[in-house]
PDB file of C-alpha atoms in Angstrom:
ATOM      1  CA  UNK A  15     106.736  85.601 118.746  1.00  0.00           C
ATOM      2  CA  UNK A  16     103.165  87.445 118.955  1.00  0.00           C
ATOM      3  CA  UNK A  17     104.276  89.004 115.132  1.00  0.00           C
ATOM      4  CA  UNK A  18     104.584  85.293 114.151  1.00  0.00           C
ATOM      5  CA  UNK A  19     101.334  83.754 115.310  1.00  0.00           C
ATOM      6  CA  UNK A  20      99.826  86.921 113.750  1.00  0.00           C
ATOM      7  CA  UNK A  21     101.179  86.126 110.559  1.00  0.00           C
ATOM      8  CA  UNK A  22     100.145  82.507 110.559  1.00  0.00           C
ATOM      9  CA  UNK A  23      96.684  83.417 111.318  1.00  0.00           C
ATOM     10  CA  UNK A  24      96.201  85.758 108.337  1.00  0.00           C
ATOM     11  CA  UNK A  25      97.898  83.301 106.163  1.00  0.00           C
ATOM     12  CA  UNK A  26      95.167  80.704 107.347  1.00  0.00           C
ATOM     13  CA  UNK A  27      92.391  83.308 106.746  1.00  0.00           C
ATOM     14  CA  UNK A  28      93.583  83.881 103.364  1.00  0.00           C
ATOM     15  CA  UNK A  29      93.300  80.130 102.446  1.00  0.00           C
ATOM     16  CA  UNK A  30      89.903  80.086 103.954  1.00  0.00           C
ATOM     17  CA  UNK A  31      89.022  82.773 101.802  1.00  0.00           C
ATOM     18  CA  UNK A  32      89.972  80.641  98.819  1.00  0.00           C
ATOM     19  CA  UNK A  33      87.775  77.727  99.821  1.00  0.00           C
ATOM     20  CA  UNK A  34      84.856  77.155  97.311  1.00  0.00           C
ATOM     21  CA  UNK A  35      81.552  78.497  98.504  1.00  0.00           C
ATOM     22  CA  UNK A  36      82.991  80.703 101.135  1.00  0.00           C
ATOM     23  CA  UNK A  37      80.993  83.857 102.058  1.00  0.00           C
ATOM     24  CA  UNK A  38      82.367  85.481 105.433  1.00  0.00           C
ATOM     25  CA  UNK A  39      84.263  84.801 108.780  1.00  0.00           C
ATOM     26  CA  UNK A  40      84.038  86.046 112.439  1.00  0.00           C
ATOM     27  CA  UNK A  41      86.601  85.472 115.072  1.00  0.00           C
ATOM     28  CA  UNK A  42      85.173  86.239 118.382  1.00  0.00           C
ATOM     29  CA  UNK A  43      86.763  86.310 121.756  1.00  0.00           C
ATOM     30  CA  UNK A  44      85.760  84.512 125.064  1.00  0.00           C
ATOM     31  CA  UNK A  45      83.053  87.405 125.445  1.00  0.00           C
ATOM     32  CA  UNK A  46      81.585  87.311 122.053  1.00  0.00           C
ATOM     33  CA  UNK A  47      83.263  90.599 121.283  1.00  0.00           C
ATOM     34  CA  UNK A  48      84.116  90.295 117.542  1.00  0.00           C
ATOM     35  CA  UNK A  49      87.730  90.770 116.821  1.00  0.00           C
ATOM     36  CA  UNK A  50      88.167  90.074 113.079  1.00  0.00           C
ATOM     37  CA  UNK A  51      85.701  89.649 110.519  1.00  0.00           C
ATOM     38  CA  UNK A  52      85.224  89.929 106.625  1.00  0.00           C
ATOM     39  CA  UNK A  53      83.467  88.976 103.711  1.00  0.00           C
ATOM     40  CA  UNK A  54      83.590  87.654  99.823  1.00  0.00           C
ATOM     41  CA  UNK A  55      82.159  90.817  97.522  1.00  0.00           C
ATOM     42  CA  UNK A  56      80.861  93.739  99.636  1.00  0.00           C
ATOM     43  CA  UNK A  57      82.579  94.225 103.030  1.00  0.00           C
ATOM     44  CA  UNK A  58      80.413  92.983 106.219  1.00  0.00           C
ATOM     45  CA  UNK A  59      79.184  96.016 107.789  1.00  0.00           C
ATOM     46  CA  UNK A  60      80.577  95.924 111.799  1.00  0.00           C
ATOM     47  CA  UNK A  61      76.910  96.012 112.962  1.00  0.00           C
ATOM     48  CA  UNK A  62      76.146  93.061 111.050  1.00  0.00           C
ATOM     49  CA  UNK A  63      79.129  90.983 112.602  1.00  0.00           C
ATOM     50  CA  UNK A  64      77.919  91.924 115.776  1.00  0.00           C
ATOM     51  CA  UNK A  65      74.625  90.987 115.423  1.00  0.00           C
ATOM     52  CA  UNK A  66      75.814  87.525 113.949  1.00  0.00           C
ATOM     53  CA  UNK A  67      78.481  87.287 117.051  1.00  0.00           C
ATOM     54  CA  UNK A  68      75.445  88.128 119.275  1.00  0.00           C
ATOM     55  CA  UNK A  69      73.145  84.899 118.234  1.00  0.00           C
ATOM     56  CA  UNK A  70      76.213  82.720 117.621  1.00  0.00           C
ATOM     57  CA  UNK A  71      77.014  83.175 121.073  1.00  0.00           C
ATOM     58  CA  UNK A  72      73.786  82.424 122.306  1.00  0.00           C
ATOM     59  CA  UNK A  73      73.326  79.323 120.296  1.00  0.00           C
ATOM     60  CA  UNK A  74      76.926  78.175 121.266  1.00  0.00           C
ATOM     61  CA  UNK A  75      76.391  78.824 124.858  1.00  0.00           C
ATOM     62  CA  UNK A  76      73.040  77.221 125.010  1.00  0.00           C
ATOM     63  CA  UNK A  77      74.105  73.967 123.012  1.00  0.00           C
ATOM     64  CA  UNK A  78      77.125  73.670 125.393  1.00  0.00           C
ATOM     65  CA  UNK A  79      74.780  73.956 128.520  1.00  0.00           C
ATOM     66  CA  UNK A  80      72.456  71.342 127.306  1.00  0.00           C
ATOM     67  CA  UNK A  81      74.957  68.993 126.353  1.00  0.00           C
ATOM     68  CA  UNK A  82      76.307  69.236 129.728  1.00  0.00           C
ATOM     69  CA  UNK A  83      73.089  68.482 131.062  1.00  0.00           C
ATOM     70  CA  UNK A  84      72.891  65.315 129.140  1.00  0.00           C
ATOM     71  CA  UNK A  85      76.288  63.956 129.128  1.00  0.00           C
ATOM     72  CA  UNK A  86      78.795  63.687 131.734  1.00  0.00           C
ATOM     73  CA  UNK A  87      80.370  67.527 132.297  1.00  0.00           C
ATOM     74  CA  UNK A  88      83.859  66.359 131.359  1.00  0.00           C
ATOM     75  CA  UNK A  89      82.719  64.262 127.947  1.00  0.00           C
ATOM     76  CA  UNK A  90      79.906  67.133 127.248  1.00  0.00           C
ATOM     77  CA  UNK A  91      82.291  69.393 125.826  1.00  0.00           C
ATOM     78  CA  UNK A  92      81.009  71.189 122.407  1.00  0.00           C
ATOM     79  CA  UNK A  93      83.641  72.118 120.089  1.00  0.00           C
ATOM     80  CA  UNK A  94      81.788  72.466 116.613  1.00  0.00           C
ATOM     81  CA  UNK A  95      78.143  73.745 115.875  1.00  0.00           C
ATOM     82  CA  UNK A  96      77.111  73.437 112.429  1.00  0.00           C
ATOM     83  CA  UNK A  97      73.883  75.435 111.531  1.00  0.00           C
ATOM     84  CA  UNK A  98      72.276  75.195 107.801  1.00  0.00           C
ATOM     85  CA  UNK A  99      69.752  77.607 106.175  1.00  0.00           C
ATOM     86  CA  UNK A 100      68.644  77.968 102.969  1.00  0.00           C
ATOM     87  CA  UNK A 101      70.837  80.888 102.095  1.00  0.00           C
ATOM     88  CA  UNK A 102      74.188  79.664 103.910  1.00  0.00           C
ATOM     89  CA  UNK A 103      75.474  77.324 106.351  1.00  0.00           C
ATOM     90  CA  UNK A 104      77.559  78.451 109.305  1.00  0.00           C
ATOM     91  CA  UNK A 105      80.278  76.255 111.013  1.00  0.00           C
ATOM     92  CA  UNK A 106      81.326  77.602 114.686  1.00  0.00           C
ATOM     93  CA  UNK A 107      84.202  76.054 116.360  1.00  0.00           C
ATOM     94  CA  UNK A 108      85.621  77.212 119.878  1.00  0.00           C
ATOM     95  CA  UNK A 109      89.079  76.296 121.064  1.00  0.00           C
ATOM     96  CA  UNK A 110      90.330  77.996 124.298  1.00  0.00           C
ATOM     97  CA  UNK A 111      89.434  81.491 124.243  1.00  0.00           C
ATOM     98  CA  UNK A 112      88.567  82.079 120.801  1.00  0.00           C
ATOM     99  CA  UNK A 113      85.695  81.120 118.409  1.00  0.00           C
ATOM    100  CA  UNK A 114      85.769  81.139 114.615  1.00  0.00           C
ATOM    101  CA  UNK A 115      82.516  81.293 112.789  1.00  0.00           C
ATOM    102  CA  UNK A 116      82.766  80.548 108.944  1.00  0.00           C
ATOM    103  CA  UNK A 117      79.960  81.228 106.471  1.00  0.00           C
ATOM    104  CA  UNK A 118      79.705  78.812 103.362  1.00  0.00           C
ATOM    105  CA  UNK A 119      77.230  79.213 100.552  1.00  0.00           C
ATOM    106  CA  UNK A 120      74.987  76.315  99.973  1.00  0.00           C
ATOM    107  CA  UNK A 121      76.381  75.720  96.347  1.00  0.00           C
ATOM    108  CA  UNK A 122      75.885  71.791  96.947  1.00  0.00           C
ATOM    109  CA  UNK A 123      79.845  69.706  96.835  1.00  0.00           C
ATOM    110  CA  UNK A 124      81.607  72.888  97.999  1.00  0.00           C
ATOM    111  CA  UNK A 125      79.480  72.519 101.513  1.00  0.00           C
ATOM    112  CA  UNK A 126      79.502  68.847 101.586  1.00  0.00           C
ATOM    113  CA  UNK A 127      83.524  68.513 101.431  1.00  0.00           C
ATOM    114  CA  UNK A 128      83.833  71.348 104.126  1.00  0.00           C
ATOM    115  CA  UNK A 129      81.419  69.513 106.316  1.00  0.00           C
ATOM    116  CA  UNK A 130      83.490  65.980 105.422  1.00  0.00           C
ATOM    117  CA  UNK A 131      86.659  68.321 106.721  1.00  0.00           C
ATOM    118  CA  UNK A 132      84.953  69.621 110.129  1.00  0.00           C
ATOM    119  CA  UNK A 133      83.759  65.912 110.813  1.00  0.00           C
ATOM    120  CA  UNK A 134      87.276  64.710 110.272  1.00  0.00           C
ATOM    121  CA  UNK A 135      88.649  67.536 112.581  1.00  0.00           C
ATOM    122  CA  UNK A 136      86.028  66.979 115.190  1.00  0.00           C
ATOM    123  CA  UNK A 137      86.790  62.742 115.282  1.00  0.00           C
ATOM    124  CA  UNK A 138      90.340  63.383 115.418  1.00  0.00           C
ATOM    125  CA  UNK A 139      90.208  65.807 118.376  1.00  0.00           C
ATOM    126  CA  UNK A 140      87.003  63.877 119.939  1.00  0.00           C
ATOM    127  CA  UNK A 141      89.463  60.642 119.440  1.00  0.00           C
ATOM    128  CA  UNK A 142      91.829  61.887 121.623  1.00  0.00           C
ATOM    129  CA  UNK A 143      89.476  62.940 124.166  1.00  0.00           C
ATOM    130  CA  UNK A 144      87.477  59.902 124.067  1.00  0.00           C
ATOM    131  CA  UNK A 145      84.139  62.132 123.077  1.00  0.00           C
ATOM    132  CA  UNK A 146      82.110  61.091 119.938  1.00  0.00           C
ATOM    133  CA  UNK A 147      81.635  64.325 117.861  1.00  0.00           C
ATOM    134  CA  UNK A 148      78.193  65.603 118.173  1.00  0.00           C
ATOM    135  CA  UNK A 149      76.995  67.511 114.934  1.00  0.00           C
ATOM    136  CA  UNK A 150      73.017  67.692 114.120  1.00  0.00           C
ATOM    137  CA  UNK A 151      71.740  69.296 111.157  1.00  0.00           C
ATOM    138  CA  UNK A 152      69.103  71.992 111.673  1.00  0.00           C
ATOM    139  CA  UNK A 153      66.228  71.504 109.491  1.00  0.00           C
ATOM    140  CA  UNK A 154      64.591  74.625 107.907  1.00  0.00           C
TER     141      UNK A 154
END
């Protein structure tokens, strides 16, 4: 059973790598420890993956805490965080015990398509929980 789930995850990550504009991904556990990472082109160094994981975990936890302060704790669940810089865009999604961070290159249309897909997924999940998705673009 676990082997079958692992194969599904590998297939999903391979499909993710084929997406136009894809740069890298990180998979973190609930403690923010890097479980898997990969990058197109030169491999990402483990130290760089750990550094990204630290910043991702910190931003995600602070965002979740502030949303819970602003909204009802039951409705203030942060599932996706989108961060856009001059070099790339990062979409962080957490579900259960794991967090997936995907880095996209800023090549215009590919990034916008990925954002629209993430919004659609967020609206589907949010609609089932009666929460409106919270996506705010960080301006550099």
